[in-house]
Coordinates of C-alpha atoms in Angstrom, one line a residue:
M27 CA 0.6 0.1 -0.3
Q28 CA 2.8 2.5 0.8
E29 CA 3.9 1.8 -3.1
D30 CA 0.9 3.2 -4.2
V31 CA 0.5 5.7 -1.4
L32 CA 3.4 7.4 -3.3
K33 CA 2.5 6.4 -6.8
Y34 CA -0.4 8.8 -6.1
I35 CA 1.7 11.8 -4.1
K36 CA 3.6 11.6 -7.5
K37 CA 0.8 11.6 -10.2
H38 CA -1.0 14.5 -8.5
N39 CA 2.7 16.3 -7.2
L40 CA 1.1 16.7 -4.0
L41 CA 4.6 17.1 -2.4
T42 CA 7.8 18.5 -3.8
E43 CA 11.5 18.2 -2.2
G44 CA 11.6 19.9 1.1
D45 CA 7.9 20.8 1.9
V46 CA 6.8 21.7 5.3
C47 CA 4.1 18.9 6.4
I48 CA 1.6 19.3 9.1
L49 CA 0.4 15.8 9.8
A50 CA -3.8 15.4 11.0
L51 CA -3.1 12.8 13.6
S52 CA -6.7 11.6 15.2
G53 CA -5.1 8.5 16.4
G54 CA -7.2 6.1 14.7
A55 CA -6.9 3.4 11.5
D56 CA -6.9 6.4 8.8
S57 CA -4.3 9.1 10.4
T58 CA -2.4 6.6 12.1
A59 CA -1.6 4.8 8.4
L60 CA -0.7 8.6 7.1
A61 CA 2.1 9.3 10.2
Y62 CA 3.6 5.8 9.6
I63 CA 3.4 6.2 5.2
M64 CA 3.9 9.7 5.6
H65 CA 7.1 9.2 7.7
S66 CA 8.5 6.4 5.6
I67 CA 8.8 8.8 3.1
A68 CA 10.4 11.6 4.4
D69 CA 13.4 11.1 3.5
V70 CA 12.5 11.1 -0.2
Y71 CA 11.0 14.0 0.1
S72 CA 13.2 15.9 2.7
L73 CA 10.4 16.4 4.9
K74 CA 9.9 18.5 7.7
L75 CA 7.0 16.7 9.5
K76 CA 5.1 18.0 12.6
A77 CA 1.7 16.0 13.5
I78 CA -0.8 18.1 15.5
H79 CA -3.5 16.0 17.2
I80 CA -6.8 17.9 18.4
N81 CA -8.9 17.1 21.4
H82 CA -12.6 18.4 20.5
G83 CA -13.6 18.8 24.2
I84 CA -15.9 16.1 23.4
R85 CA -14.8 12.9 24.7
G86 CA -13.4 13.1 28.4
D87 CA -11.3 10.1 29.2
E88 CA -11.1 8.7 25.5
A89 CA -10.0 11.9 23.9
D90 CA -7.4 11.7 27.1
R91 CA -6.6 8.5 25.6
D92 CA -6.5 9.4 22.0
A93 CA -3.8 12.6 22.9
D94 CA -1.5 9.7 24.9
F95 CA -1.3 7.1 22.1
T96 CA -0.5 10.2 19.5
A97 CA 2.6 11.5 21.6
K98 CA 4.0 7.8 22.2
L99 CA 3.3 6.9 18.3
C100 CA 4.8 10.4 17.2
E101 CA 7.9 10.0 19.8
R102 CA 8.7 6.5 18.3
L103 CA 8.8 8.0 15.0
N104 CA 10.2 10.8 16.2
I105 CA 8.2 13.2 15.1
K106 CA 7.8 17.0 16.4
Y107 CA 3.8 17.0 17.7
D108 CA 1.4 19.3 19.4
I109 CA -1.7 18.3 20.7
I110 CA -4.1 21.4 20.7
Y111 CA -7.2 21.6 23.0
V112 CA -10.3 23.2 21.3
D113 CA -14.2 23.9 22.9
V114 CA -16.4 22.2 20.0
P115 CA -20.0 22.4 21.9
S116 CA -19.0 25.8 23.2
Y117 CA -18.2 26.7 19.5
A118 CA -21.0 25.1 17.9
S119 CA -23.9 26.7 20.4
L120 CA -21.9 30.1 19.5
N121 CA -22.4 30.2 16.2
K122 CA -25.5 27.4 15.6
L123 CA -23.7 25.2 14.2
S124 CA -23.9 21.0 14.2
V125 CA -21.5 19.4 16.4
E126 CA -20.0 18.1 13.1
E127 CA -19.4 21.4 11.1
A128 CA -18.1 23.1 14.6
A129 CA -15.7 20.2 14.8
R130 CA -15.0 20.5 11.4
I131 CA -14.4 24.6 11.3
L132 CA -11.8 23.8 14.7
R133 CA -10.2 21.4 13.2
Y134 CA -9.0 23.7 10.2
K135 CA -8.6 26.4 11.8
S136 CA -6.4 24.8 14.2
L137 CA -4.3 22.6 11.7
Y138 CA -4.0 26.2 9.4
E139 CA -2.5 28.0 12.7
A140 CA -0.1 24.9 13.5
A141 CA 1.5 25.6 10.3
L142 CA 2.1 29.0 10.3
K143 CA 3.7 28.3 13.1
F144 CA 5.6 25.7 12.5
Y145 CA 6.7 27.6 9.4
F146 CA 7.1 30.8 10.4
K147 CA 8.9 29.6 13.6
D148 CA 6.5 31.4 16.0
D149 CA 7.1 34.7 14.5
T150 CA 4.4 36.6 15.3
E151 CA 4.7 39.7 12.9
K152 CA 4.3 36.8 10.3
I153 CA 1.8 34.5 11.5
K154 CA 0.2 38.1 12.7
K155 CA -0.1 38.4 8.4
F156 CA -1.3 35.2 7.1
S157 CA -3.6 35.3 10.0
D158 CA -6.5 34.7 6.7
I159 CA -8.2 31.1 7.6
S160 CA -9.3 31.5 3.7
D161 CA -5.6 31.3 2.9
L162 CA -5.6 27.3 3.8
Y163 CA -7.7 27.1 0.7
K164 CA -4.7 29.3 -1.9
T165 CA -1.4 27.3 -2.9
D166 CA 0.3 30.0 -3.0
V167 CA 1.0 31.6 0.5
F168 CA 4.2 30.0 1.4
N169 CA 5.1 29.4 -2.4
N170 CA 3.3 26.4 -2.3
R171 CA 6.0 25.2 0.6
V172 CA 3.9 24.0 3.1
K173 CA 0.9 21.0 2.8
I174 CA -1.6 19.5 5.9
A175 CA -2.2 15.8 5.1
V176 CA -5.0 14.9 6.2
A177 CA -6.1 11.0 5.8
H178 CA -9.4 11.0 4.2
N179 CA -9.7 7.7 2.2
K180 CA -12.1 5.8 -1.2
D181 CA -14.3 5.5 1.3
D182 CA -15.0 9.1 3.1
N183 CA -15.0 10.4 0.0
A184 CA -17.6 7.8 -0.9
E185 CA -20.3 9.5 1.8
T186 CA -19.3 12.7 1.0
V187 CA -20.5 12.8 -2.8
I188 CA -23.6 10.4 -1.5
M189 CA -24.7 12.8 1.6
Q190 CA -24.2 16.2 -0.7
L191 CA -26.7 13.7 -3.4
I192 CA -29.1 13.3 -0.2
R193 CA -29.4 17.1 0.6
G194 CA -28.8 18.7 -2.8
T195 CA -26.2 19.9 -4.8
G196 CA -24.7 20.8 -7.9
L197 CA -22.2 19.2 -9.7
K198 CA -19.3 20.5 -7.0
G199 CA -20.7 18.5 -4.3
L200 CA -20.5 15.7 -6.8
S201 CA -17.3 15.9 -7.2
G202 CA -16.3 14.5 -4.0
M203 CA -12.9 15.4 -2.2
K204 CA -10.0 16.7 -4.8
A205 CA -6.4 15.5 -4.1
A206 CA -5.2 18.4 -3.3
A207 CA -7.2 21.8 -2.2
G208 CA -5.1 25.1 -1.3
M209 CA -2.5 23.4 1.4
I210 CA -4.4 20.4 1.6
I211 CA -3.8 17.4 1.2
R212 CA -5.0 13.8 0.7
P213 CA -2.4 11.4 0.4
L214 CA -4.8 7.9 1.3
L215 CA -7.4 9.2 -1.0
C216 CA -6.4 6.5 -3.3
A217 CA -7.7 3.3 -0.9
E218 CA -10.0 2.1 0.7
R219 CA -10.5 1.9 4.5
V220 CA -10.6 -2.2 4.2
Q221 CA -7.0 -1.9 2.6
I222 CA -5.7 0.6 5.0
E223 CA -7.2 -1.6 7.6
K224 CA -5.3 -4.5 6.5
Y225 CA -2.0 -2.3 5.8
L226 CA -2.0 -1.5 10.0
K227 CA -2.5 -5.2 10.2
Q228 CA -0.3 -6.8 8.3
E229 CA 2.4 -4.0 9.7
G230 CA 1.7 -5.1 13.8
R231 CA 0.2 -1.3 13.8
G232 CA -2.3 -0.4 16.3
F233 CA -4.8 2.4 16.7
V234 CA -7.8 3.7 18.8
T235 CA -11.2 3.7 17.8
D236 CA -13.4 7.2 18.5
S237 CA -16.6 5.8 19.7
T238 CA -18.5 8.5 18.2
N239 CA -18.0 7.1 15.0
L240 CA -19.5 3.8 15.8
S241 CA -22.7 6.1 16.8
T242 CA -25.7 6.9 14.1
D243 CA -26.8 9.9 15.9
Y244 CA -24.3 11.8 12.8
T245 CA -25.4 12.1 9.7
R246 CA -22.5 10.9 7.4
N247 CA -22.0 8.1 10.3
R248 CA -25.7 6.7 9.6
I249 CA -24.2 6.9 6.1
R250 CA -21.2 4.3 6.7
H251 CA -23.1 2.2 8.9
N252 CA -26.3 2.0 7.0
I253 CA -26.1 2.9 3.7
I254 CA -22.5 1.9 2.0
P255 CA -22.9 -1.7 3.2
E256 CA -26.2 -2.0 1.4
L257 CA -24.4 -0.2 -1.8
K258 CA -21.7 -3.2 -1.6
E259 CA -23.8 -5.5 -1.5
I260 CA -25.3 -5.0 -4.6
N261 CA -22.1 -4.1 -6.2
Q262 CA -18.8 -4.6 -4.0
S263 CA -17.2 -2.1 -6.3
A264 CA -19.6 0.6 -5.3
I265 CA -17.1 2.2 -3.5
D266 CA -14.8 2.6 -6.1
N267 CA -17.3 3.3 -8.7
I268 CA -18.9 6.4 -6.8
N269 CA -15.1 7.8 -6.7
K270 CA -14.4 7.0 -10.2
A271 CA -17.8 9.2 -10.8
A272 CA -17.2 12.1 -9.1
E273 CA -13.5 12.5 -10.7
I274 CA -15.3 12.4 -13.8
I275 CA -18.0 15.1 -12.9
S276 CA -15.0 16.6 -11.8
D277 CA -13.3 17.4 -14.3
T278 CA -16.6 18.0 -15.8
F279 CA -16.9 20.8 -13.3
D280 CA -13.4 22.6 -13.8
Y281 CA -14.1 22.5 -18.0
L282 CA -17.4 24.6 -16.7
D283 CA -15.3 26.5 -14.5
R284 CA -12.9 27.4 -16.6
K285 CA -15.8 28.9 -18.9
V286 CA -17.5 30.6 -16.2
Y287 CA -14.5 32.5 -15.3
N288 CA -14.3 34.0 -18.1
I289 CA -17.6 35.6 -18.0
I290 CA -17.0 36.8 -14.4
D291 CA -13.8 38.7 -16.0
R292 CA -16.1 40.2 -18.4
H293 CA -19.3 41.4 -16.3
M294 CA -19.0 40.5 -12.7
L295 CA -18.5 43.5 -10.1
E296 CA -16.4 42.5 -7.1
E297 CA -16.8 45.7 -4.3
E298 CA -15.9 45.2 -0.1
E299 CA -18.3 42.4 0.2
R300 CA -20.8 43.0 -2.6
I301 CA -20.8 41.2 -5.8
S302 CA -23.3 41.6 -8.5
I303 CA -23.5 40.5 -12.0
P304 CA -26.2 42.0 -15.0
I305 CA -29.2 39.9 -15.0
E306 CA -29.0 40.8 -18.8
V307 CA -25.9 38.3 -19.0
L308 CA -27.0 35.6 -16.7
K309 CA -30.3 35.6 -18.4
K310 CA -28.2 34.7 -21.7
Q311 CA -26.7 31.6 -20.2
P312 CA -28.5 27.9 -20.4
H313 CA -29.0 26.8 -16.5
I314 CA -25.9 24.9 -16.2
I315 CA -23.8 28.2 -16.6
T316 CA -26.5 30.5 -14.9
A317 CA -25.7 28.2 -11.8
H318 CA -22.4 27.8 -11.2
I319 CA -21.7 31.8 -11.9
I320 CA -24.2 32.2 -8.9
R321 CA -22.5 29.0 -7.0
L322 CA -18.5 31.1 -8.0
M323 CA -20.4 34.5 -6.5
I324 CA -21.5 32.8 -3.1
A325 CA -18.1 31.8 -3.0
R326 CA -16.5 34.9 -4.1
A327 CA -18.2 36.5 -0.7
C328 CA -18.1 33.9 2.3
H329 CA -14.9 31.6 0.8
S330 CA -17.1 28.5 0.8
L331 CA -20.1 26.5 -0.1
K332 CA -20.6 24.1 2.3
D333 CA -24.0 24.9 2.8
I334 CA -24.9 25.8 0.0
A335 CA -27.4 23.5 -1.7
S336 CA -29.7 23.4 -5.2
V337 CA -32.9 25.5 -2.9
H338 CA -30.3 27.8 -2.4
I339 CA -29.0 28.3 -5.9
D340 CA -32.6 28.3 -7.4
G341 CA -34.0 30.6 -5.3
I342 CA -31.3 33.0 -6.3
E343 CA -32.1 32.7 -10.1
A344 CA -36.0 33.2 -9.2
L345 CA -34.7 36.4 -8.5
M346 CA -34.3 37.4 -11.9
D347 CA -37.8 37.4 -12.8
M348 CA -38.9 39.6 -9.3
Q349 CA -39.4 42.9 -8.8
V350 CA -36.5 45.2 -7.4
G351 CA -35.7 44.9 -4.0
K352 CA -36.7 41.2 -3.9
S353 CA -34.2 39.1 -1.3
I354 CA -33.5 35.8 0.0
D355 CA -31.3 35.1 3.1
L356 CA -28.4 32.8 2.7
P357 CA -26.1 30.7 4.6
Y358 CA -22.7 32.6 6.0
N359 CA -24.7 35.3 7.1
L360 CA -25.2 36.3 3.3
R361 CA -28.1 37.7 1.2
A362 CA -29.1 37.5 -2.3
E363 CA -30.9 40.9 -3.9
R364 CA -32.7 41.6 -7.2
T365 CA -31.1 45.2 -7.7
Y366 CA -32.4 47.4 -10.7
E367 CA -30.1 46.0 -13.0
S368 CA -28.1 43.1 -11.2
L369 CA -28.2 40.5 -8.8
C370 CA -26.3 41.2 -6.3
I371 CA -24.6 38.6 -3.6
Y372 CA -23.8 40.8 -0.1
R373 CA -23.6 40.1 3.9
K374 CA -26.4 40.8 5.3
D375 CA -24.8 43.4 7.4
K376 CA -24.1 45.5 4.2
H377 CA -26.2 46.6 1.8
C378 CA -26.2 46.0 -1.9
N379 CA -26.4 49.9 -2.5
N380 CA -25.2 51.4 0.6
K381 CA -23.2 54.2 -0.6
N382 CA -24.4 58.1 -0.9
I383 CA -23.4 60.7 -3.7
F384 CA -24.3 64.3 -3.2
I385 CA -23.6 66.9 -5.5
K386 CA -23.6 70.7 -5.0
M387 CA -24.4 72.4 -7.9
S388 CA -23.6 75.8 -8.8
D389 CA -26.6 77.2 -7.8
G390 CA -25.9 76.2 -4.3
S391 CA -28.1 73.2 -3.9
I392 CA -27.6 69.8 -3.6
R393 CA -28.1 66.4 -5.3
E394 CA -28.3 63.4 -3.8
L395 CA -27.3 61.0 -7.0
S396 CA -26.8 57.8 -4.5
G397 CA -21.3 58.0 2.4
G398 CA -20.6 61.7 2.9
K399 CA -19.1 62.2 -0.2
M400 CA -19.9 65.6 -2.2
F401 CA -19.2 67.6 -5.4
E402 CA -18.9 70.8 -5.6
I403 CA -19.9 72.2 -9.7
T404 CA -19.2 75.6 -10.8
V405 CA -19.2 77.1 -14.7
F406 CA -17.5 80.0 -15.9
D407 CA -16.3 81.4 -18.9
Y408 CA -12.8 80.3 -20.3
I409 CA -10.4 82.6 -20.4
Y410 CA -6.9 81.7 -23.2
G411 CA -4.2 81.4 -20.9
M412 CA -5.7 80.4 -17.5
E413 CA -3.5 78.0 -15.6
I414 CA -5.5 74.5 -15.6
P415 CA -5.3 73.5 -11.7
H416 CA -3.5 70.5 -11.0
S417 CA -5.0 68.9 -8.2
D418 CA -6.4 65.3 -7.9
V419 CA -9.3 66.9 -6.3
L420 CA -10.1 69.5 -8.5
K421 CA -10.3 69.6 -12.3
W422 CA -11.7 71.3 -15.1
F423 CA -13.6 70.1 -18.2
D424 CA -15.2 71.7 -21.3
A425 CA -18.4 72.4 -20.5
D426 CA -20.2 72.5 -24.1
I427 CA -18.4 68.7 -24.8
I428 CA -20.0 67.0 -21.3
G429 CA -22.7 69.2 -21.7
S430 CA -25.7 68.3 -18.9
D431 CA -26.5 64.3 -19.3
Y432 CA -23.2 63.5 -16.4
E433 CA -23.3 62.3 -13.1
V434 CA -21.2 60.6 -10.5
R435 CA -21.8 57.1 -9.7
Y436 CA -20.1 54.0 -8.6
R437 CA -18.2 51.5 -11.7
K438 CA -20.1 49.4 -13.8
T439 CA -19.8 46.8 -16.4
G440 CA -18.7 48.3 -19.5
D441 CA -17.5 51.8 -18.1
F442 CA -14.3 53.0 -20.4
I443 CA -12.7 55.7 -20.3
R444 CA -10.2 57.3 -23.1
L445 CA -6.3 58.2 -21.9
E446 CA -3.6 60.1 -23.8
K447 CA -1.4 57.3 -25.9
V448 CA -3.4 55.2 -24.8
G449 CA -7.3 55.5 -26.4
R450 CA -10.1 53.2 -24.9
K451 CA -9.3 51.5 -22.1
T452 CA -12.1 49.6 -19.9
V453 CA -12.1 50.9 -16.3
K454 CA -12.0 48.0 -14.9
S455 CA -8.4 46.9 -17.1
Y456 CA -7.1 50.5 -15.9
M457 CA -8.2 49.7 -11.8
A458 CA -6.2 46.5 -12.7
D459 CA -2.9 48.2 -13.8
E460 CA -3.0 50.9 -11.5
K461 CA -2.6 47.8 -9.1
I462 CA -5.5 49.6 -7.4
P463 CA -6.6 46.9 -4.4
A464 CA -10.0 44.8 -5.4
R465 CA -11.6 46.3 -2.1
D466 CA -11.3 49.6 -3.0
R467 CA -12.3 49.4 -6.5
G468 CA -15.6 50.2 -6.2
D469 CA -15.4 53.3 -3.4
I470 CA -14.2 55.3 -6.2
P471 CA -16.6 57.5 -7.6
L472 CA -16.6 58.2 -11.1
L473 CA -17.7 61.4 -13.5
V474 CA -20.1 59.5 -16.6
K475 CA -22.0 59.9 -19.5
G476 CA -23.5 57.2 -19.7
S477 CA -20.3 54.4 -19.9
E478 CA -18.0 57.0 -20.9
V479 CA -16.0 58.1 -17.7
V480 CA -15.3 61.5 -17.6
W481 CA -13.5 61.6 -14.6
I482 CA -11.4 58.6 -12.1
V483 CA -11.8 61.0 -9.1
G484 CA -8.5 61.3 -7.4
K485 CA -6.9 59.5 -11.0
R486 CA -7.1 60.6 -14.3
I487 CA -9.1 62.5 -16.7
N488 CA -10.6 61.4 -20.1
E489 CA -8.6 62.7 -22.8
R490 CA -12.3 63.9 -24.6
F491 CA -13.1 65.9 -22.3
K492 CA -10.2 68.5 -21.4
I493 CA -9.6 72.1 -21.3
H494 CA -8.4 73.2 -25.6
E495 CA -7.9 76.2 -27.3
N496 CA -11.3 76.4 -28.5
T497 CA -12.7 75.9 -25.1
K498 CA -15.5 78.6 -24.3
K499 CA -16.5 77.4 -20.6
I500 CA -15.8 75.5 -17.6
L501 CA -17.1 72.8 -15.9
Q502 CA -15.0 73.0 -12.6
I503 CA -15.8 69.6 -10.2
R504 CA -14.2 69.5 -7.0
Y505 CA -14.1 66.2 -4.7
I506 CA -15.4 67.1 -1.0
K507 CA -13.7 64.0 1.1

């Protein structure tokens, strides 16, 4: 089995030489096998291993027994280790989560924090810099040199697919687990549970059994102890076949992912905790693409799709044909809302259009266009030779060219600006080229005529509206922060 795991690691490029590798070690059969195998191949990859055992604060004396077992195992294998204590029941109650979900969240949080401390050798400043748990699902945070190895196997994957199918899901949920997801690697995903237990028996390796895994109070355990055996009665290869189907679905999902990202890159607006896309764009797509776009919008908003079911996706799609202002609540404190032209997903404590801009007109009146930002507008005659101000917050424009049909608002899909020596350029491209952080792009006011941007406030102005020798009147706009 060890050779099979090594081949799987090489096939999926799970490890590179010199990696830091955190082992999630519960002391059960799967993680114990993982510890022995990773220890045996450590020299092949020059791995820096460290095991983490997490006591969830649930099983009392039995949990202490497991901690003692893992400590002795690590000492025997000369693997550095830490035992981390978390209070799952309190966390579940506080956040209104199931015990299973609370345990999963705290487990991965603890593993990620342990990886930070081990990699940065307890350098608190560097640890603080990378404290965002969403980095766990990225591969470039530590130049792809830190891996967190978990002991999921083929049975776990089959159980996950069945559980997702029962609760209602799309292609993503039916794709099952991947060999690698960000920093997380699953070297045992090539083996079934019976193979792992056989390997441990042949090698004379002991392990501990978590009594809660025998209970059918939890959904996964009911699937494991009741449904899986029935499927195996029908076909002994059921586990393997479910895994193969999941792999095919995963490949299909990845293809759709690439196609959908092309649409998102062109049309989606991503502001701080607010994501929107024009409804007309969504309505042009087949249902499977629209559903996939919505899933990615949710993933962008909260970095997770774990509790998002098909009923949520269908509900969001239905908003497209409802009146403006209709909304539905989603998991993770999210809300989806139908605005005038778009579908918007945002956190409930943030409004989809909660920013106001005030214009102080030349007659002294103030007009609200859409907090706390104001523009003062004045029109006066231009005398050739006047010194044009060079200020980021005060600009002159040719009043006759700009006309009266202008407004100040925030960016929309399709906005563009004409720049000297560059010509026409989308505002999205300009902001990306200028390396303006994505979280800030939606907060920059724009002076516009339709989709043509006259002034990216604080940045550049449109070449077409600049003062020239034939200008007769000046439109002066002052940005009051």
